[in-house]
Coordinates of C-alpha atoms in Angstrom, one line a residue:
Chain A
M7 CA 28.7 -62.6 -5.8
C8 CA 31.2 -60.8 -7.6
S9 CA 31.2 -60.1 -11.8
D10 CA 33.6 -58.5 -14.3
G11 CA 30.7 -59.8 -17.1
S12 CA 33.6 -62.7 -18.1
E13 CA 32.9 -66.3 -18.6
T14 CA 34.6 -66.8 -15.6
S15 CA 31.7 -64.7 -13.5
E16 CA 29.1 -66.9 -15.1
H17 CA 30.5 -70.0 -14.2
A18 CA 31.2 -68.5 -10.3
A19 CA 27.5 -67.9 -10.6
R20 CA 26.5 -71.2 -11.5
F21 CA 28.6 -72.8 -9.0
A22 CA 27.6 -70.4 -6.5
S23 CA 23.8 -71.4 -7.1
Y24 CA 24.6 -75.0 -5.3
L25 CA 25.9 -73.8 -2.2
L26 CA 22.7 -71.3 -1.9
K27 CA 20.6 -74.4 -2.2
A28 CA 19.1 -73.4 1.2
P29 CA 16.6 -71.1 1.4
G30 CA 16.6 -67.4 3.3
N31 CA 19.9 -66.9 1.7
Q32 CA 20.7 -63.1 1.0
V33 CA 22.4 -62.6 -2.3
T34 CA 23.9 -59.4 -3.4
L35 CA 25.4 -59.3 -7.0
F36 CA 28.7 -56.9 -7.2
G37 CA 30.0 -55.3 -10.5
V38 CA 33.0 -53.7 -10.8
I39 CA 33.9 -51.1 -13.6
E40 CA 37.9 -50.4 -14.3
S41 CA 37.2 -48.9 -17.3
E42 CA 34.1 -47.7 -19.4
R43 CA 34.7 -50.4 -22.1
E44 CA 33.3 -53.4 -19.9
A45 CA 30.5 -51.1 -18.3
G46 CA 28.1 -52.5 -20.9
A47 CA 29.1 -56.0 -20.3
I48 CA 29.3 -56.0 -16.7
K49 CA 25.6 -54.2 -16.3
H50 CA 24.2 -57.0 -18.6
S51 CA 26.3 -60.3 -17.1
L52 CA 24.9 -58.9 -13.5
D53 CA 21.3 -58.6 -15.3
L54 CA 21.9 -62.4 -16.7
L55 CA 22.4 -63.7 -13.1
F56 CA 20.0 -62.0 -11.5
A57 CA 17.1 -63.3 -13.9
R58 CA 19.0 -66.6 -13.3
L59 CA 19.1 -66.2 -9.8
R60 CA 15.8 -64.4 -8.8
P61 CA 13.7 -67.6 -8.5
A62 CA 15.4 -69.3 -5.6
H63 CA 16.7 -66.6 -4.1
S64 CA 13.9 -63.7 -2.7
E65 CA 16.6 -60.9 -1.7
I66 CA 18.8 -60.2 -4.3
A67 CA 20.5 -56.9 -4.5
I68 CA 22.5 -55.5 -7.6
K69 CA 25.4 -53.1 -6.9
I70 CA 27.5 -51.4 -9.4
A71 CA 30.8 -49.5 -8.3
R72 CA 33.6 -48.0 -10.3
G73 CA 37.7 -48.2 -9.7
H74 CA 40.3 -51.2 -9.1
A75 CA 38.0 -54.0 -9.0
A76 CA 39.9 -55.8 -5.7
E77 CA 39.6 -52.6 -4.0
E78 CA 36.1 -52.4 -4.8
I79 CA 35.1 -55.6 -4.1
L80 CA 37.1 -55.4 -0.3
K81 CA 35.3 -52.0 0.9
E82 CA 31.7 -53.5 -0.1
A83 CA 32.6 -56.7 1.6
E84 CA 34.3 -54.7 4.9
T85 CA 30.5 -52.5 4.9
G86 CA 29.0 -55.4 3.8
G87 CA 28.6 -58.1 6.3
Y88 CA 29.2 -60.9 4.1
D89 CA 29.9 -64.1 5.1
L90 CA 31.5 -65.5 1.4
I91 CA 32.5 -63.5 -1.5
V92 CA 32.0 -65.6 -4.6
A93 CA 34.2 -64.5 -8.0
G94 CA 35.2 -66.2 -10.7
A95 CA 39.1 -66.0 -11.8
R96 CA 39.4 -64.8 -15.1
G97 CA 43.2 -63.9 -13.6
R98 CA 45.3 -61.2 -15.2
R99 CA 48.4 -62.4 -17.1
G100 CA 51.9 -61.4 -17.8
L101 CA 52.7 -58.1 -17.7
T102 CA 49.5 -57.1 -16.1
R103 CA 49.4 -59.6 -13.5
F104 CA 53.0 -58.6 -12.2
L105 CA 51.9 -55.3 -11.9
L106 CA 48.7 -55.2 -10.6
G107 CA 48.5 -58.8 -9.2
S108 CA 45.7 -61.1 -8.8
T109 CA 42.4 -59.6 -8.4
S110 CA 40.7 -63.0 -6.8
S111 CA 44.3 -63.5 -4.9
R112 CA 44.2 -59.6 -3.2
V113 CA 40.7 -60.3 -2.1
V114 CA 41.4 -63.5 0.0
Q115 CA 44.4 -62.2 1.9
Y116 CA 42.5 -59.2 2.9
A117 CA 39.0 -60.2 2.6
P118 CA 37.3 -60.0 6.1
C119 CA 34.9 -63.2 5.5
S120 CA 35.8 -66.5 3.1
M121 CA 36.1 -66.7 -0.4
L122 CA 35.0 -69.1 -3.8
V123 CA 36.9 -68.8 -6.2
V124 CA 35.5 -70.8 -9.6
K125 CA 37.7 -71.7 -12.8
R126 CA 35.7 -74.0 -14.0
T127 CA 31.9 -75.4 -13.3
P128 CA 31.5 -78.9 -13.0
E129 CA 27.7 -80.4 -13.6
E130 CA 27.4 -80.1 -10.0
L131 CA 28.7 -80.3 -6.5
R132 CA 29.9 -83.8 -5.6
R133 CA 33.0 -84.4 -4.0
M134 CA 34.9 -81.4 -1.7
L135 CA 38.7 -81.4 -0.8
V136 CA 39.9 -80.3 2.2
C137 CA 43.7 -79.6 2.9
T138 CA 44.6 -78.7 6.6
A139 CA 48.5 -78.5 7.6
G140 CA 47.0 -78.8 11.5
G141 CA 46.2 -77.3 14.2
A142 CA 43.6 -75.6 15.5
P143 CA 43.1 -73.5 12.3
G144 CA 43.2 -76.7 10.7
L145 CA 40.6 -78.4 11.6
H146 CA 38.3 -74.9 11.8
D147 CA 38.5 -75.2 8.0
V148 CA 37.4 -78.9 7.9
R149 CA 34.3 -77.7 10.0
F150 CA 33.7 -74.9 7.0
A151 CA 33.8 -77.4 4.3
A152 CA 31.7 -79.7 6.7
Q153 CA 28.9 -77.6 6.8
V154 CA 29.2 -76.3 3.4
A155 CA 29.4 -80.7 2.7
A156 CA 26.2 -81.3 4.7
A157 CA 24.2 -78.3 3.0
T158 CA 25.0 -79.6 -1.0
E159 CA 25.1 -83.3 0.1
A160 CA 28.7 -83.3 -1.2
R161 CA 31.3 -85.9 0.0
L162 CA 34.1 -84.8 1.6
T163 CA 37.9 -85.9 1.9
V164 CA 40.1 -84.4 4.7
L165 CA 44.1 -84.2 3.0
H166 CA 46.9 -83.4 4.9
V167 CA 50.6 -83.4 3.5
M168 CA 53.6 -84.7 4.9
S169 CA 57.4 -83.3 3.1
Q170 CA 59.1 -83.6 5.8
I171 CA 62.6 -85.4 5.6
A172 CA 64.6 -86.9 7.8
L173 CA 67.6 -85.2 10.0
S174 CA 69.2 -87.6 11.3
E175 CA 70.2 -91.0 11.8
D176 CA 68.0 -90.9 14.9
S177 CA 64.7 -89.1 12.8
D178 CA 61.2 -91.3 13.2
L179 CA 61.4 -92.1 9.8
Y180 CA 57.7 -94.5 10.2
D181 CA 56.1 -90.9 10.5
L182 CA 57.4 -89.9 6.6
E183 CA 56.3 -93.0 5.6
A184 CA 52.8 -93.4 6.8
S185 CA 49.3 -93.4 5.9
A186 CA 46.4 -91.9 7.7
E187 CA 45.1 -94.5 9.4
E188 CA 48.7 -96.0 10.4
L189 CA 49.1 -92.1 12.1
M190 CA 45.7 -92.6 14.0
A191 CA 46.7 -95.5 15.0
R192 CA 49.7 -94.7 16.6
G193 CA 48.0 -91.3 17.8
T194 CA 50.9 -89.6 16.1
R195 CA 50.1 -85.8 16.2
E196 CA 49.2 -86.0 12.5
G197 CA 47.3 -89.0 13.6
L198 CA 45.3 -87.0 16.6
H199 CA 44.7 -84.0 13.8
L200 CA 43.2 -86.5 12.1
M201 CA 40.8 -88.0 14.5
A202 CA 39.2 -84.7 15.6
A203 CA 38.7 -84.1 11.6
L204 CA 37.1 -87.6 11.3
D205 CA 34.6 -86.7 14.7
I206 CA 33.9 -83.0 13.0
L207 CA 32.6 -85.2 10.1
R208 CA 30.5 -87.5 11.8
Q209 CA 29.1 -84.8 14.5
A210 CA 28.5 -82.7 10.6
E211 CA 26.6 -86.3 9.7
V212 CA 29.0 -85.9 6.5
V213 CA 30.5 -89.0 4.6
G214 CA 33.9 -88.1 4.4
E215 CA 37.5 -89.8 4.2
V216 CA 40.8 -88.3 6.1
K217 CA 43.8 -88.8 3.8
V218 CA 47.9 -88.3 4.4
R219 CA 49.8 -88.0 1.3
H220 CA 54.0 -88.0 0.8
G221 CA 56.0 -85.6 -0.8
L222 CA 55.9 -81.6 -2.0
V223 CA 53.1 -79.8 -0.1
L224 CA 52.1 -77.6 -3.3
D225 CA 52.7 -81.1 -5.8
E226 CA 50.5 -82.8 -3.5
I227 CA 47.4 -81.5 -3.1
E228 CA 47.6 -80.7 -7.2
G229 CA 48.0 -84.8 -7.4
E230 CA 45.0 -85.3 -5.0
A231 CA 42.9 -82.5 -6.7
R232 CA 43.9 -83.9 -10.1
E233 CA 43.4 -88.2 -9.0
G234 CA 40.8 -87.7 -7.0
G235 CA 38.2 -85.4 -9.6
Y236 CA 37.1 -82.9 -6.6
D237 CA 34.4 -80.2 -7.5
T238 CA 35.4 -78.1 -5.3
I239 CA 39.1 -77.5 -2.9
V240 CA 39.0 -76.2 0.3
V241 CA 42.0 -74.2 1.7
G242 CA 42.5 -72.0 4.9
A243 CA 43.0 -68.3 4.7
H244 CA 45.9 -68.1 8.0
F245 CA 48.0 -65.5 6.5
A246 CA 50.6 -64.6 8.6
R247 CA 50.4 -60.9 9.7
G248 CA 53.3 -58.6 10.8
V249 CA 57.1 -60.0 11.0
S250 CA 55.9 -63.5 9.7
R251 CA 54.2 -62.6 7.2
L252 CA 57.4 -62.1 5.4
L253 CA 58.7 -64.9 6.5
L254 CA 55.9 -67.4 5.9
D255 CA 55.0 -69.0 2.4
N256 CA 51.5 -68.2 1.0
V257 CA 50.2 -71.9 0.3
T258 CA 46.5 -70.5 -0.3
S259 CA 48.0 -68.1 -3.1
D260 CA 49.9 -70.9 -4.7
V261 CA 46.6 -73.3 -4.5
L262 CA 44.2 -70.6 -5.9
E263 CA 47.2 -70.1 -9.1
K264 CA 48.0 -73.8 -9.6
L265 CA 44.9 -75.9 -9.4
N266 CA 42.1 -75.6 -12.2
A267 CA 39.4 -75.5 -9.7
A268 CA 36.8 -74.0 -7.5
V269 CA 38.8 -72.7 -4.6
L270 CA 36.8 -72.2 -1.5
V271 CA 39.3 -70.2 1.1
V272 CA 38.2 -70.3 4.1
K273 CA 38.7 -67.4 6.4
S274 CA 39.5 -68.1 10.6
Chain B
M23 CA 83.0 -70.3 39.0
P24 CA 79.3 -70.9 37.7
R25 CA 79.1 -74.0 35.2
L26 CA 77.7 -71.6 32.4
S27 CA 80.6 -69.3 33.0
R28 CA 83.7 -72.1 32.9
L29 CA 81.8 -73.5 29.7
H30 CA 82.0 -69.7 28.3
L31 CA 85.6 -69.5 28.9
K32 CA 86.8 -73.1 28.1
K33 CA 84.5 -72.0 23.8
A34 CA 86.6 -69.1 24.3
V35 CA 90.1 -70.6 25.1
Y36 CA 88.9 -73.1 22.2
G37 CA 88.2 -70.0 19.8
L38 CA 91.0 -67.7 20.5
A39 CA 93.2 -70.9 19.9
G40 CA 91.6 -72.2 17.1
L41 CA 92.1 -68.6 15.6
F42 CA 95.4 -68.7 16.3
F43 CA 96.8 -72.3 14.8
F44 CA 94.7 -70.9 11.8
I45 CA 96.7 -67.7 11.2
L46 CA 99.3 -69.9 12.0
A47 CA 98.0 -72.5 9.6
I48 CA 98.3 -70.1 6.1
Q49 CA 101.3 -68.4 7.4
L50 CA 103.0 -72.3 7.4
M51 CA 101.3 -73.2 3.7
K52 CA 102.3 -69.7 2.4
A53 CA 105.7 -70.9 3.4
G54 CA 105.7 -74.5 2.4
A55 CA 104.0 -73.8 -0.6
R56 CA 107.5 -71.6 -2.3
A57 CA 109.0 -74.7 -1.4
L58 CA 106.4 -76.9 -3.6
A59 CA 105.9 -75.1 -6.0
P60 CA 108.5 -75.8 -8.1
L61 CA 107.7 -79.6 -7.3
L62 CA 104.5 -78.9 -8.7
R63 CA 105.5 -77.4 -11.9
E64 CA 108.0 -80.0 -12.9
T65 CA 105.7 -82.9 -11.6
S66 CA 102.6 -80.9 -13.7
L67 CA 100.2 -82.9 -11.4
I68 CA 98.3 -80.0 -11.6
R69 CA 97.9 -78.8 -14.7
N70 CA 94.9 -77.4 -15.9
P71 CA 91.3 -76.4 -14.1
L72 CA 89.5 -79.5 -14.6
N73 CA 92.5 -81.6 -13.5
A74 CA 92.4 -79.0 -10.4
L75 CA 88.6 -79.3 -9.8
G76 CA 89.6 -83.4 -9.4
F77 CA 92.4 -82.3 -6.9
G78 CA 90.6 -80.4 -4.6
W79 CA 87.7 -83.1 -4.4
L80 CA 89.3 -86.0 -3.8
G81 CA 91.3 -84.2 -1.4
A82 CA 88.7 -83.0 0.5
Y83 CA 87.6 -87.1 0.4
F84 CA 91.1 -87.7 2.3
I85 CA 90.7 -84.6 4.7
L86 CA 86.8 -85.1 5.6
S87 CA 86.4 -81.1 4.7
G88 CA 86.8 -78.9 2.7
S89 CA 87.7 -76.2 4.6
P90 CA 91.4 -77.3 4.9
V91 CA 92.2 -78.1 1.3
A92 CA 90.5 -74.6 0.5
A93 CA 92.9 -72.9 2.6
A94 CA 96.1 -75.2 1.3
T95 CA 94.7 -73.9 -2.5
L96 CA 95.3 -69.8 -1.5
G97 CA 98.7 -70.9 -0.2
L98 CA 98.9 -72.8 -3.0
F99 CA 98.1 -70.5 -5.3
N100 CA 99.8 -68.0 -3.4
S101 CA 103.0 -69.1 -4.5
D102 CA 102.0 -69.5 -7.9
A103 CA 102.0 -72.8 -7.8
I104 CA 98.9 -73.0 -9.3
D105 CA 97.2 -70.0 -11.8
T106 CA 93.6 -68.1 -11.0
A107 CA 91.4 -70.5 -12.7
Q108 CA 93.1 -74.0 -11.0
A109 CA 93.1 -72.6 -8.0
F110 CA 89.1 -71.2 -8.4
M111 CA 88.1 -74.8 -9.9
M112 CA 90.6 -76.6 -6.7
I113 CA 88.6 -74.7 -4.3
N114 CA 84.9 -75.5 -6.1
G115 CA 86.4 -79.2 -6.2
S116 CA 86.9 -78.7 -2.4
R117 CA 83.4 -78.1 -1.5
M118 CA 82.2 -80.8 -3.9
G119 CA 84.5 -83.2 -2.3
A120 CA 83.6 -81.5 1.6
S121 CA 79.4 -82.5 0.4
F122 CA 80.3 -86.0 0.6
I123 CA 81.0 -85.8 3.9
V124 CA 77.6 -85.4 4.8
L125 CA 76.5 -88.4 3.0
F126 CA 79.1 -90.6 3.9
V127 CA 78.3 -90.0 7.7
G128 CA 74.8 -91.1 6.2
F129 CA 76.6 -94.1 4.5
V130 CA 78.4 -95.6 7.6
Y131 CA 74.8 -95.4 9.0
L132 CA 73.9 -97.3 6.1
L133 CA 76.4 -100.3 6.5
R134 CA 75.3 -100.4 10.2
G135 CA 72.0 -101.8 8.9
Q136 CA 70.1 -98.8 9.0
E137 CA 67.6 -97.9 6.0
P138 CA 69.1 -95.9 2.7
K139 CA 66.1 -93.3 3.6
R140 CA 66.6 -92.9 7.2
S141 CA 70.6 -92.9 6.7
L142 CA 71.0 -90.9 3.4
S143 CA 67.9 -88.5 2.6
M144 CA 69.3 -85.6 4.2
G145 CA 73.3 -85.9 2.5
M146 CA 71.8 -86.9 -0.6
V147 CA 69.8 -83.5 -0.7
S148 CA 73.0 -81.6 0.8
L149 CA 74.8 -82.8 -2.3
L150 CA 72.7 -82.6 -5.2
T151 CA 71.9 -79.6 -3.9
T152 CA 75.4 -78.2 -3.8
W153 CA 76.5 -80.1 -7.1
T154 CA 73.3 -78.7 -9.2
T155 CA 74.0 -74.9 -7.9
Y156 CA 77.7 -75.1 -8.3
V157 CA 78.7 -76.7 -11.4
P158 CA 76.7 -73.3 -13.0
A159 CA 78.1 -71.5 -10.4
M160 CA 81.8 -72.7 -11.8
L161 CA 80.8 -71.9 -15.6
L162 CA 79.5 -68.1 -14.3
G163 CA 83.1 -67.8 -11.8
Y164 CA 85.4 -69.0 -14.8
S165 CA 83.9 -66.9 -17.4
A166 CA 83.9 -63.6 -14.7
L167 CA 87.6 -64.7 -13.6
S168 CA 88.7 -65.2 -17.1
N169 CA 87.1 -61.4 -18.2
G170 CA 88.4 -59.8 -15.5
W171 CA 84.9 -58.6 -14.5
L172 CA 86.3 -58.9 -10.9
N173 CA 90.2 -57.7 -11.1
H174 CA 89.2 -54.2 -9.5
L175 CA 88.6 -55.9 -5.8
H176 CA 91.3 -55.2 -3.4
F177 CA 90.8 -56.4 -0.4
T178 CA 93.7 -57.4 2.3
A179 CA 94.5 -57.6 5.9
S180 CA 95.4 -54.0 6.9
S181 CA 99.0 -53.0 6.9
R182 CA 98.7 -52.5 11.0
L183 CA 97.0 -55.9 11.2
A184 CA 99.6 -58.0 8.9
S185 CA 102.8 -56.1 11.0
A186 CA 101.2 -57.9 13.7
V187 CA 100.6 -61.2 12.7
D188 CA 104.5 -61.4 11.1
A189 CA 105.5 -60.2 13.9
I190 CA 103.6 -62.7 16.3
F191 CA 103.8 -65.4 13.7
D192 CA 107.3 -65.3 11.9
P193 CA 109.6 -66.8 14.1
I194 CA 106.9 -69.3 14.6
V195 CA 106.7 -70.2 10.9
N196 CA 110.9 -69.4 11.3
R197 CA 111.7 -72.5 14.1
I198 CA 109.5 -74.6 12.3
I199 CA 111.0 -74.3 8.7
T200 CA 114.5 -74.8 10.4
L201 CA 113.2 -78.3 12.2
A202 CA 111.4 -79.8 8.9
P203 CA 112.4 -80.1 5.6
D204 CA 110.5 -77.4 3.2
L205 CA 108.1 -79.6 1.2
L206 CA 107.0 -81.1 4.6
V207 CA 106.1 -77.4 6.1
F208 CA 103.1 -77.1 4.0
V209 CA 102.1 -80.9 5.2
V210 CA 102.0 -79.4 8.8
G211 CA 100.6 -76.4 7.7
L212 CA 97.4 -78.3 6.6
G213 CA 97.4 -80.5 9.3
V214 CA 97.4 -77.9 11.6
V215 CA 94.5 -75.7 9.5
V216 CA 92.9 -79.4 10.1
L217 CA 93.7 -78.8 14.0
A218 CA 92.5 -74.8 13.7
F219 CA 89.0 -75.4 12.2
N220 CA 88.6 -78.7 14.5
L221 CA 89.3 -76.4 18.0
I222 CA 86.6 -73.6 16.2
D223 CA 84.0 -75.8 15.9
R224 CA 84.6 -76.4 19.4
A225 CA 84.0 -73.2 20.0
L226 CA 81.5 -72.6 18.3
P227 CA 77.9 -71.6 20.5
E228 CA 75.4 -74.3 20.5
L229 CA 72.5 -72.7 19.1
N230 CA 69.1 -73.8 20.0
L231 CA 66.8 -72.5 17.1
G232 CA 63.7 -73.4 18.4
K233 CA 63.7 -71.1 21.5
A234 CA 64.3 -68.6 18.9
G235 CA 61.0 -68.1 17.0
F236 CA 61.5 -71.3 15.0
G237 CA 60.0 -73.8 17.1
Q238 CA 57.7 -74.6 14.8
A239 CA 59.6 -74.9 11.8
P240 CA 59.4 -79.2 11.0
R241 CA 55.5 -77.9 10.4
L242 CA 55.7 -74.5 8.8
L243 CA 56.2 -73.4 5.2
Y244 CA 58.6 -70.5 5.3
R245 CA 59.3 -68.5 2.3
P246 CA 62.7 -69.7 0.1
L247 CA 64.8 -67.0 0.5
V248 CA 63.8 -66.5 4.3
M249 CA 65.8 -69.5 4.5
F250 CA 68.5 -69.1 2.4
V251 CA 69.0 -65.8 4.1
L252 CA 69.0 -67.7 7.1
G253 CA 71.5 -70.8 6.2
A254 CA 73.6 -67.8 5.4
A255 CA 73.8 -66.4 8.6
V256 CA 74.1 -69.6 10.1
T257 CA 77.0 -71.1 8.0
S258 CA 78.5 -68.1 8.4
M259 CA 78.8 -68.1 12.2
S260 CA 79.5 -71.8 11.9
M261 CA 81.4 -72.2 8.9
S262 CA 81.0 -75.5 7.9
V263 CA 77.8 -77.1 5.6
S264 CA 77.1 -80.2 8.1
V265 CA 77.4 -78.3 10.9
S266 CA 74.7 -75.9 10.3
L267 CA 72.8 -78.6 9.1
G268 CA 73.5 -80.1 12.3
L269 CA 71.9 -76.7 13.9
L270 CA 68.0 -77.5 12.1
V271 CA 67.7 -80.9 14.3
P272 CA 66.9 -79.0 17.6
L273 CA 64.2 -77.1 15.5
S274 CA 62.0 -80.8 15.2
A275 CA 62.4 -83.2 18.6
R276 CA 61.3 -85.8 16.0
G277 CA 64.3 -84.8 13.5
Y278 CA 62.9 -83.7 10.5
V279 CA 62.1 -80.6 8.9
R280 CA 59.8 -79.7 5.8
A281 CA 61.7 -80.8 2.2
E282 CA 60.7 -77.3 1.2
N283 CA 62.8 -75.5 4.2
V284 CA 66.4 -77.2 3.6
I285 CA 66.9 -77.4 0.0
P286 CA 67.1 -72.9 0.4
Y287 CA 69.0 -73.4 3.4
I288 CA 71.6 -75.9 1.8
M289 CA 71.5 -73.5 -0.7
G290 CA 72.5 -70.3 1.7
A291 CA 74.8 -72.2 3.4
N292 CA 76.3 -73.3 0.6
V293 CA 77.4 -69.3 0.1
T294 CA 78.7 -68.2 3.7
T295 CA 80.8 -71.7 3.8
F296 CA 83.6 -70.4 1.8
V297 CA 83.9 -67.1 4.5
D298 CA 87.0 -69.0 6.1
T299 CA 88.3 -69.2 2.7
L300 CA 87.3 -65.9 2.4
V301 CA 89.4 -64.7 6.0
A302 CA 92.3 -66.6 4.9
S303 CA 92.9 -65.1 1.4
M304 CA 92.8 -61.9 3.3
L305 CA 95.6 -62.9 5.2
M306 CA 97.5 -64.2 3.1
N307 CA 98.1 -60.2 1.8
N308 CA 97.2 -61.4 -1.9
P309 CA 94.0 -59.5 -3.4
A310 CA 94.4 -62.1 -6.4
A311 CA 93.4 -64.5 -3.8
F312 CA 90.7 -62.7 -2.4
A313 CA 88.9 -62.0 -6.0
V314 CA 89.1 -65.5 -6.5
V315 CA 87.5 -67.0 -3.1
V316 CA 85.0 -63.7 -3.4
T317 CA 83.8 -64.9 -7.4
E318 CA 83.3 -68.1 -5.7
M319 CA 80.8 -66.8 -4.0
L320 CA 79.0 -64.2 -5.4
S321 CA 78.6 -66.9 -8.5
V322 CA 76.7 -69.7 -5.9
A323 CA 74.7 -66.6 -4.9
I324 CA 73.9 -65.7 -7.9
V325 CA 73.1 -68.8 -9.1
S326 CA 71.7 -69.8 -5.7
I327 CA 69.1 -66.6 -6.0
V328 CA 68.2 -66.8 -10.3
I329 CA 67.1 -71.1 -9.3
L330 CA 64.7 -69.6 -6.2
L331 CA 63.3 -66.8 -7.5
I332 CA 62.9 -68.4 -11.3
S333 CA 61.9 -71.7 -10.7
Y334 CA 62.4 -73.2 -7.5
R335 CA 58.9 -75.0 -7.3
G336 CA 60.2 -77.1 -10.4
Y337 CA 64.3 -77.2 -9.2
E338 CA 62.4 -79.2 -5.9
R339 CA 61.4 -81.5 -7.6
L340 CA 64.5 -82.5 -9.3
I341 CA 66.4 -82.6 -6.4
L342 CA 64.0 -84.8 -4.3
G343 CA 63.2 -86.8 -7.7
L344 CA 67.2 -87.8 -7.6
V345 CA 67.2 -88.4 -4.4
G346 CA 64.1 -90.4 -4.1
T347 CA 66.0 -92.5 -7.6
I348 CA 68.8 -93.0 -5.8
T349 CA 67.7 -94.4 -2.6
R350 CA 65.1 -96.2 -4.8
S351 CA 67.4 -99.4 -4.7
R352 CA 71.1 -100.5 -3.5
R353 CA 71.8 -101.2 -7.0
N354 CA 71.3 -97.1 -7.8
L355 CA 73.5 -96.8 -4.7
S356 CA 76.0 -98.4 -6.0
I357 CA 76.1 -96.5 -8.8
F358 CA 75.6 -93.5 -7.3
L359 CA 79.0 -93.9 -4.7
L360 CA 81.0 -95.6 -7.3
A361 CA 80.3 -92.1 -9.8
L362 CA 81.4 -90.3 -6.6
V363 CA 84.5 -92.2 -6.3
G364 CA 85.4 -92.4 -9.6
T365 CA 84.8 -88.7 -10.8
P366 CA 87.5 -87.0 -9.1
I367 CA 89.8 -89.7 -9.9
V368 CA 88.9 -89.5 -13.7
L369 CA 89.4 -85.5 -13.6
L370 CA 92.7 -85.4 -12.0
L371 CA 93.8 -87.9 -14.8
I372 CA 93.1 -85.6 -17.6

């Protein structure tokens, strides 16, 4: 659990406590001091978090590092063998963001494990939205989200966005307007994927549903997040490697940047 | 002879014949425009840049292609029948008219009873992407030409190549001039350039991009700049936006691609679709004509890249929102089609 002494770190810690309901979780509170001016605030913040989490968790450690926030978090994540990194997204703005990049985006991209980025904290964790692009990586994300939903008794919605448009008069137009139920009934590629997602929810004994929206991917995820009142958005961090990384768009970073919600980024 | 080799040979013959007729057409239009220039000046058919825009636009409608009109524009410019600004706007008009052709094909399917979204989506996205980038590009290019920003550009075919072209084509052109009245030579040139583009189309290889590593294109989201470069590269080979859009079809067996991918692809295609006009300007051996075409390409490229880098998400929403509004009802579609035909006519009358 990373803290920079800011209010968003407090939010992140409070939100993480929803996920850490199960006993036996080991928690490390990690602070990075980028400049000496912040040192006092960060230490104070870590002490407060320790006091808050102590009653529920017996194994809590505090660690402090000095240096660039993203680099230090990544170093700790590499050596610590963590399952999840939790951080608040205070977010750099303007020129600083342009020059140094967003800490959370950088950590999400290079971390060896999944990461929860919190911007605001809801009263409780009741509704989760998992966005899937299809295929095995998408089902992996659904499985991860289902585990969290099962532990927190949250309701889970699986969302797939279709932004395709017809290229020719031979295009199978029906798919471009069909609902999740219709796609599943027709056994299309997307329909089969959603059926597999529903199976995962059933096996995890999680209450949930599958949805399909049509439109631009980022807009539709934003729209569903807004309309559905979700507490957490789950997306995969299937960052491409090599040449593909230069070619493919980074939807995860866009979701992190645009959505004013807690975002759980699942690493495959 | 194996079937594959026969196919390659056939395509090579089409390609060489296309190239031959393309150069012949340029020479014919150069010669014909000299006779046409005084008539154009007397009749004041092309009076100002807006009027030239409408002329090029309607010309593309009639020929169902923009490239022959752009080549003919260079012929008129070379003979001083039109000035730099008029040539620039007429070439712009030819591209704006050409973007209608993709939509026109869809419109034919619509008349046959297909749903508007199926028949018109792609053509409409292509047309609106072209218009929304070409209008600001037109203003930028017009300023560049008016201020002489690219006047230092001097690039023509080498003198050795020019001599070779003259040696081969002058006898043919002179023969046609003796057979046809002066004014008809330009029209013959226009006909020959249409034939040339037809032959070049047949010579193009059938690219299967699906086998070239883009097989998952319908599912994946590519970076806008990547699709922009891909659209530009493919179109510089096919020299036609509609052909390069057609090349996207094999990417998806289901006949559709992601909107996020196709819009920057069209933007890239809109830049290199001028490659044939650029070659024509070099064959004219006229540095000013070359500067006009380069200005055209640069201004479209600059506007497209600025959109991609600064406001691409909003631009995507705008284009798809407009497509949605126009195809929502037959009334909206009719109004739009009326505007498509009416606008160049109004421009022509200015």
